[in-house]
CSV table of C-alpha atoms in Angstrom, one decimal:
chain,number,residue,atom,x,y,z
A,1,UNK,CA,93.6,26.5,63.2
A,2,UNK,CA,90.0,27.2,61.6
A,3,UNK,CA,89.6,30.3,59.4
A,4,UNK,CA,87.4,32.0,61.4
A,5,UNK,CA,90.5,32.4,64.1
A,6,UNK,CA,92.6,33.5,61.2
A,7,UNK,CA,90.2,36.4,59.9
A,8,UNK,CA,90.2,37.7,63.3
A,9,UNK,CA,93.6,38.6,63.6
A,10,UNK,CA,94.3,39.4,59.7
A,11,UNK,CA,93.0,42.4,57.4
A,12,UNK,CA,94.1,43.0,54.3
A,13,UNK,CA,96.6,45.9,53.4
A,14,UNK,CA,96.4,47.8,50.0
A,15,UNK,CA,100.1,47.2,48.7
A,16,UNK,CA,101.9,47.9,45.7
A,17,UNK,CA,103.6,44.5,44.7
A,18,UNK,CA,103.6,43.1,41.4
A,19,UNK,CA,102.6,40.0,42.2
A,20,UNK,CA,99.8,37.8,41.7
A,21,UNK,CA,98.0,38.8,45.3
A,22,UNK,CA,96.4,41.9,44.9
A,23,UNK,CA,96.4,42.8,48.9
A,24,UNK,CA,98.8,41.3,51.2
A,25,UNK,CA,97.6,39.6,55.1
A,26,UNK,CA,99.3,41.6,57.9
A,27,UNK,CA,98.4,39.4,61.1
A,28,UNK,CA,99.4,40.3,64.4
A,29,UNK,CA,100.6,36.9,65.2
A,30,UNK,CA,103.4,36.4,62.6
A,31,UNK,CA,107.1,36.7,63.6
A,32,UNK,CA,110.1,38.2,61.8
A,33,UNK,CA,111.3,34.6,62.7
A,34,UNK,CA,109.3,32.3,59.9
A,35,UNK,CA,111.1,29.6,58.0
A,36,UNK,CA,109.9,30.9,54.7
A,37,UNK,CA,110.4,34.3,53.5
A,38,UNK,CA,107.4,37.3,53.3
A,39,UNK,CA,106.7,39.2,50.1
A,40,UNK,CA,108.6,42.7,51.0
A,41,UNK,CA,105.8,45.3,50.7
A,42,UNK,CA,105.3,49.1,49.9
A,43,UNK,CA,102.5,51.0,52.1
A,44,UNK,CA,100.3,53.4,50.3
A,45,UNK,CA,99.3,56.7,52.0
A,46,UNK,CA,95.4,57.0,50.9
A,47,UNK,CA,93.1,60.1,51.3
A,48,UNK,CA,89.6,59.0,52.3
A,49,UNK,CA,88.1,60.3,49.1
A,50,UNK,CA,90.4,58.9,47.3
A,51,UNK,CA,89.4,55.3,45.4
A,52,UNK,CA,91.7,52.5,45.6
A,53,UNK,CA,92.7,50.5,42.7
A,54,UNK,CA,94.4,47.3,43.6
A,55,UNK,CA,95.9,47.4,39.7
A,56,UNK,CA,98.6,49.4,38.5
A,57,UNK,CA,99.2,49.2,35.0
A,58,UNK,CA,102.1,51.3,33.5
A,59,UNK,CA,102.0,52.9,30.2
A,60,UNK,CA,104.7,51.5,27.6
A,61,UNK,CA,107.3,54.2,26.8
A,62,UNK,CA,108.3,55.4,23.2
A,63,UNK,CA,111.5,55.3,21.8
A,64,UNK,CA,111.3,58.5,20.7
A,65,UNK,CA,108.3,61.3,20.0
A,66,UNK,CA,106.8,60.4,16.4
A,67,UNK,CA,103.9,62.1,14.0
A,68,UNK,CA,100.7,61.5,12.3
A,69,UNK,CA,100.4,61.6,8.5
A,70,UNK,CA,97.6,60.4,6.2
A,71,UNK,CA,97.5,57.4,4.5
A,72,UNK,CA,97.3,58.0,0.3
A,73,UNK,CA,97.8,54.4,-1.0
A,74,UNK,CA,100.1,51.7,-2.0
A,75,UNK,CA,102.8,51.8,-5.4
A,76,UNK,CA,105.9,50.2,-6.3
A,77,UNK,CA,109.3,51.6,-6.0
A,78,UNK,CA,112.2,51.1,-7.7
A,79,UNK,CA,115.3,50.7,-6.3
A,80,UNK,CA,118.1,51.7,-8.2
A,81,UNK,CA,119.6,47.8,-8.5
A,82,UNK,CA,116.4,47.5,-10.3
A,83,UNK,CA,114.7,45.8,-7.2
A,84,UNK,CA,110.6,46.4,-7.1
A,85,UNK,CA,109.7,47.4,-3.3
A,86,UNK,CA,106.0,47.5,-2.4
A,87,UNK,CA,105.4,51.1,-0.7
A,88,UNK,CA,102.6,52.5,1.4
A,89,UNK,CA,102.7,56.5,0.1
A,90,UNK,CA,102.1,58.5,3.5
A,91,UNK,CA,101.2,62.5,3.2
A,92,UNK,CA,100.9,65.0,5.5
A,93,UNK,CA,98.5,67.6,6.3
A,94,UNK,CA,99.3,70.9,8.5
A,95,UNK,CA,99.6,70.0,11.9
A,96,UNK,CA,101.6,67.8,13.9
A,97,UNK,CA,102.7,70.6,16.4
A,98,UNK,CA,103.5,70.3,20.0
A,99,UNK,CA,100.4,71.8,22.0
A,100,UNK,CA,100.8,70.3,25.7
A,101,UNK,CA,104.3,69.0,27.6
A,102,UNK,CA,103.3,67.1,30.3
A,103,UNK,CA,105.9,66.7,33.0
A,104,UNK,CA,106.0,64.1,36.4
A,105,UNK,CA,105.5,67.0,38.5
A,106,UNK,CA,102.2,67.9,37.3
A,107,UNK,CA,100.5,64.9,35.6
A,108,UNK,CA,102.7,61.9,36.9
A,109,UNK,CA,104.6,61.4,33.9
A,110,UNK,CA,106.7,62.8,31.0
A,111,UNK,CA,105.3,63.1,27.7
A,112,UNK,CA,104.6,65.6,24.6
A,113,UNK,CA,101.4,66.2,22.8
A,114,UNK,CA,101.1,66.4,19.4
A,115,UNK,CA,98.0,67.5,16.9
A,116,UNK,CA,97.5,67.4,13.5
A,117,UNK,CA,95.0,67.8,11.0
A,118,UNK,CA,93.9,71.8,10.6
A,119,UNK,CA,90.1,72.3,10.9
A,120,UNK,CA,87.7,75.0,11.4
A,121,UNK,CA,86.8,76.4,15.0
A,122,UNK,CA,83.2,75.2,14.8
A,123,UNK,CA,84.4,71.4,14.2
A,124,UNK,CA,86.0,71.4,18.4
A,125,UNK,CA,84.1,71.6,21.1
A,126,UNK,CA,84.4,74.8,23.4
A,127,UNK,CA,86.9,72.8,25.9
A,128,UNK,CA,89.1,71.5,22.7
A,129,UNK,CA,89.2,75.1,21.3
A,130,UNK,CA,90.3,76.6,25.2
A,131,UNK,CA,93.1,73.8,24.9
A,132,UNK,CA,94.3,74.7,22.1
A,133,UNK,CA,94.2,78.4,22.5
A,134,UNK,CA,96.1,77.9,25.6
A,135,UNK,CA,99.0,76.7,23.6
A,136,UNK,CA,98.6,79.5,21.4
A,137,UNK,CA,98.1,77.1,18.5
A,138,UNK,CA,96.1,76.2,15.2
A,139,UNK,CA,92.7,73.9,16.0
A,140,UNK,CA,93.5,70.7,14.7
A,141,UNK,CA,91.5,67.4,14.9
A,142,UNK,CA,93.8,65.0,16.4
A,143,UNK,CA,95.2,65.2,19.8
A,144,UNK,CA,98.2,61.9,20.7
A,145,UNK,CA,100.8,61.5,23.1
A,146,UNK,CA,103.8,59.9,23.0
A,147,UNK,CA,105.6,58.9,26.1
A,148,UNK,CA,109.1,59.8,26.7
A,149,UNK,CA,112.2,59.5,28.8
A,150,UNK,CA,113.2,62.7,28.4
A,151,UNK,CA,111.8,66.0,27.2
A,152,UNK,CA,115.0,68.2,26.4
A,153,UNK,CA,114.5,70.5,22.9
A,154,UNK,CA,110.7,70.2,23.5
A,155,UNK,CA,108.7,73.2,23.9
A,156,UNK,CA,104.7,74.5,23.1
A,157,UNK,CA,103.9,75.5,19.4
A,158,UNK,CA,106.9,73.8,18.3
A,159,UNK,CA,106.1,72.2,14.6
A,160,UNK,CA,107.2,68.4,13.9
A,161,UNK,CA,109.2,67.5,10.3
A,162,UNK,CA,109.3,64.1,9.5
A,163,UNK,CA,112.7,64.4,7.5
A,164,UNK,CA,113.9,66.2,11.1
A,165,UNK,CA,113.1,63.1,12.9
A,166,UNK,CA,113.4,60.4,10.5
A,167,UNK,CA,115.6,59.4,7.3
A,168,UNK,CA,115.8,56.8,5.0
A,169,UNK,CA,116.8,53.1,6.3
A,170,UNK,CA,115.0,53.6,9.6
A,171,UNK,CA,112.5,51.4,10.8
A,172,UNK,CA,109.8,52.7,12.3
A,173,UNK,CA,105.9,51.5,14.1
A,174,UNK,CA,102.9,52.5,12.8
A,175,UNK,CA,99.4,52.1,14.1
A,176,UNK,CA,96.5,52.5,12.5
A,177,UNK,CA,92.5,51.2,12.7
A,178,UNK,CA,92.3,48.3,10.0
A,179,UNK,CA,89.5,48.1,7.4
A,180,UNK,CA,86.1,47.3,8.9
A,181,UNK,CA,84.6,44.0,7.2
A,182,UNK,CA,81.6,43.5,9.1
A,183,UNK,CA,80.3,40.4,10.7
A,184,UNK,CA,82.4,37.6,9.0
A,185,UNK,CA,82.3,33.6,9.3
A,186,UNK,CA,85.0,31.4,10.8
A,187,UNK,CA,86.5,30.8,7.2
A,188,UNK,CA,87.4,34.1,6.2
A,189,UNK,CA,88.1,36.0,10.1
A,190,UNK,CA,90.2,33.1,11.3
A,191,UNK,CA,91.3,31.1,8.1
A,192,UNK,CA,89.1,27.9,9.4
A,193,UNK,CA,89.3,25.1,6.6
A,194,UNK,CA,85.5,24.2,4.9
A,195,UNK,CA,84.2,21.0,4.2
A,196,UNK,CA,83.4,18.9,1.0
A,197,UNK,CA,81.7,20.3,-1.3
A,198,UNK,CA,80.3,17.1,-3.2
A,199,UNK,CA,79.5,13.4,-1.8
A,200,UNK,CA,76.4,14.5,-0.3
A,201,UNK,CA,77.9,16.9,2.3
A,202,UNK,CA,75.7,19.3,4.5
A,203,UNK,CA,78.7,20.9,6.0
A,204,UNK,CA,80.0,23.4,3.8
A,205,UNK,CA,81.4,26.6,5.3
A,206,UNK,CA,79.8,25.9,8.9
A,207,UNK,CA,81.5,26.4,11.5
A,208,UNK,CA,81.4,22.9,13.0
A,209,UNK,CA,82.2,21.7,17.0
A,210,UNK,CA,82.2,24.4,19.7
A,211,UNK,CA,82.9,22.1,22.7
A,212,UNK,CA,82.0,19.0,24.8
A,213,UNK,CA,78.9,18.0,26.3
A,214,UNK,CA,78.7,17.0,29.8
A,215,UNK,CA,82.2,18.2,30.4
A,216,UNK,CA,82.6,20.8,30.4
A,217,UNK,CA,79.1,21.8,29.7
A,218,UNK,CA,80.1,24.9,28.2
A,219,UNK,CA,82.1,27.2,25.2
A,220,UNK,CA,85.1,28.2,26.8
A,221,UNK,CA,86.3,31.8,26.8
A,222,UNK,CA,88.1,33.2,23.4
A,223,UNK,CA,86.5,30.3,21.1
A,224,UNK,CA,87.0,31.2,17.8
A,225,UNK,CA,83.7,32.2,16.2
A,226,UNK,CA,82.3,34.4,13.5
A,227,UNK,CA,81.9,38.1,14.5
A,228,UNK,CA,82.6,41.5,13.9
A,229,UNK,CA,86.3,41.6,11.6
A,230,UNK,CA,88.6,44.5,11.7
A,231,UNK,CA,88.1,48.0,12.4
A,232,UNK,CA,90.5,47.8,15.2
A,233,UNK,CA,93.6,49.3,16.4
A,234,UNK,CA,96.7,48.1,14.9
A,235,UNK,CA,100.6,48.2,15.0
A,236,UNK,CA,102.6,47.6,12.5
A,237,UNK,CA,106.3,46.9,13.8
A,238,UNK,CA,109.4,47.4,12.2
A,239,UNK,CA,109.0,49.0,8.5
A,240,UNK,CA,111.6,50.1,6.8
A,241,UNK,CA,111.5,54.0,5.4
A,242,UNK,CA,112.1,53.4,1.8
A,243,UNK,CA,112.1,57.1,0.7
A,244,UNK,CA,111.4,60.5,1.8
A,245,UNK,CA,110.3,63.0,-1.1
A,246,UNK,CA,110.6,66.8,0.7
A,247,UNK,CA,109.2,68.4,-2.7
A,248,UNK,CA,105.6,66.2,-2.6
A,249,UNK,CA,105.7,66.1,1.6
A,250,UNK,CA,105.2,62.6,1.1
A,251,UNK,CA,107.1,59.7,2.7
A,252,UNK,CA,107.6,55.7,1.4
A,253,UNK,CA,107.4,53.3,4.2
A,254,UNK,CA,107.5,49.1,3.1
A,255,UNK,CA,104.9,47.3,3.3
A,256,UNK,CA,101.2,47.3,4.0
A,257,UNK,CA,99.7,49.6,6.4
A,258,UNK,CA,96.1,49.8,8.4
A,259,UNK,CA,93.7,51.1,7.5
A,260,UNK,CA,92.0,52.7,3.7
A,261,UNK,CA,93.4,55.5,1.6
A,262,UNK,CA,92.7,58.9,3.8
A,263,UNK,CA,92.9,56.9,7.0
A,264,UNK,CA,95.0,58.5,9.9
A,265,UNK,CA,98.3,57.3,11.1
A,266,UNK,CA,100.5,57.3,13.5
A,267,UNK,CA,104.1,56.6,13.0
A,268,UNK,CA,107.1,56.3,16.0
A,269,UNK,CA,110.4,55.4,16.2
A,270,UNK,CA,110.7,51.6,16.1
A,271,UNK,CA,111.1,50.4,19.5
A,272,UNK,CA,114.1,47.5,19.6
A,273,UNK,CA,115.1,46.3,23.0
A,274,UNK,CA,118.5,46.9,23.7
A,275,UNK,CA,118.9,49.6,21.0
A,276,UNK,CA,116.5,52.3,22.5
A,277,UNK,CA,115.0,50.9,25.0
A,278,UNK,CA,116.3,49.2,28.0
A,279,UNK,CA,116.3,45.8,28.4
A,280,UNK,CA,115.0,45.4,32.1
């Protein structure tokens, strides 16, 4: 049968399948009786302002609600078998209160708000200040979310404690933007090997091959090249909470984290399949 027979009798149906086909073929000429099976689909009830997006992408869940906290630097802590433990040393400013609950009945999903960071009324714009006065709260700088399952012992204005949520032995995530390098060469943004130095080589640190010739005839997508290095969002999965000092308001996570002294961070309950979050 030519196409042009088959277009007549099919038009595309928005569907929401997660499958590889973003619109499924209703055609008046299939039967229920087909020797292979149909992909089983969900109408959509559209308005006729309302745009269609063939792509529904779901928004990853945290295992539980987390904080921000500032970034102060790196030290060594002693254990007390004598054990040297490299710490990032993470403060905290005033801040990290609840200022919005969002609920599936009015913004399609449950999660809580959180800001941090006091400022002064003239550093927010007029619609940041009318949020936050809403809540009844301080103006802060920072405004996150964090995704939950439930939203029981949550409630506006409520302040966040770190040694209320967290205590020592946990692991947790932290995300952070990393330390912007500037436009770097293949040796030092992607660890590429250089080339003799002596013997009357020309090819030191360059960057060498990018592709074929006639075939393909071009660089193919996600070469790596020099270009812009770090300054990116990050996450950090799995640290270990080393110490938690309530008198400084400080806390000791392992390990390096992103970012420079003073940067902001945002640290959540590590999320571990099968622990806290479901496996399927």
């Amino acid at each position: 049968m030519p196409l042009s027979a088959i277009n007549q009798f099919c038009y595309p149906t928005p569907s929401l399948v997660k499958t590889k086909t973003p619109t499924s073929l209703k055609c008046s000429f299939l039967s229920k009786s087909l020797p292979f099976p149909l992909t089983k689909t969900t109408p959509l009830t559209l308005n006729r302002n309302q745009k269609f997006s063939l792509s529904i992408v779901a928004m990853s869940m945290e295992a539980g609600v987390g904080l921000m906290g500032t970034k102060l630097g790196m030290m060594s802590y002693f254990e007390p078998n004598g054990k040297v433990v490299p710490v990032t040393v993470v403060g905290f400013r005033e801040g990290n209160i609840v200022t919005q609950i969002k609920t599936d009945a009015t913004d399609g999903y449950d999660a809580v708000q959180v800001g941090y960071r006091r400022v002064r009324d003239k550093k927010l714009t007029k619609p940041e200040m009318g949020h936050l006065e809403k809540a009844g709260v301080i103006p802060m700088r920072h405004l996150q979310e964090f995704r939950l399952q439930g939203l029981d012992g949550f409630e506006v204005g409520q302040k966040l404690l770190f040694e209320e949520l967290f205590k020592e032995g946990d692991l947790v995530d932290v995300s952070g933007t990393t330390i912007g390098k500037g436009f770097q060469g293949g040796i030092k943004r992607h660890n590429f090997k250089r080339g003799p130095m002596s013997h009357g080589s020309k090819s030191h640190r360059a960057l060498g091959s990018i592709g074929a010739g006639t075939t393909p005839g071009r660089v193919y997508k996600g070469k790596k090249m020099p270009g812009r290095m770090g300054g990116t969002k990050t996450k950090i999965r799995k640290l270990k909470i080393v110490k938690i000092d309530n008198d400084l308001r400080v806390v000791m996570i392992k390990g390096a984290l992103p970012g420079k002294p003073g940067n902001l961070l945002r640290i959540a309950p590590a999320k571990i399949v099968g622990k806290n979050i479901p496996k399927s």
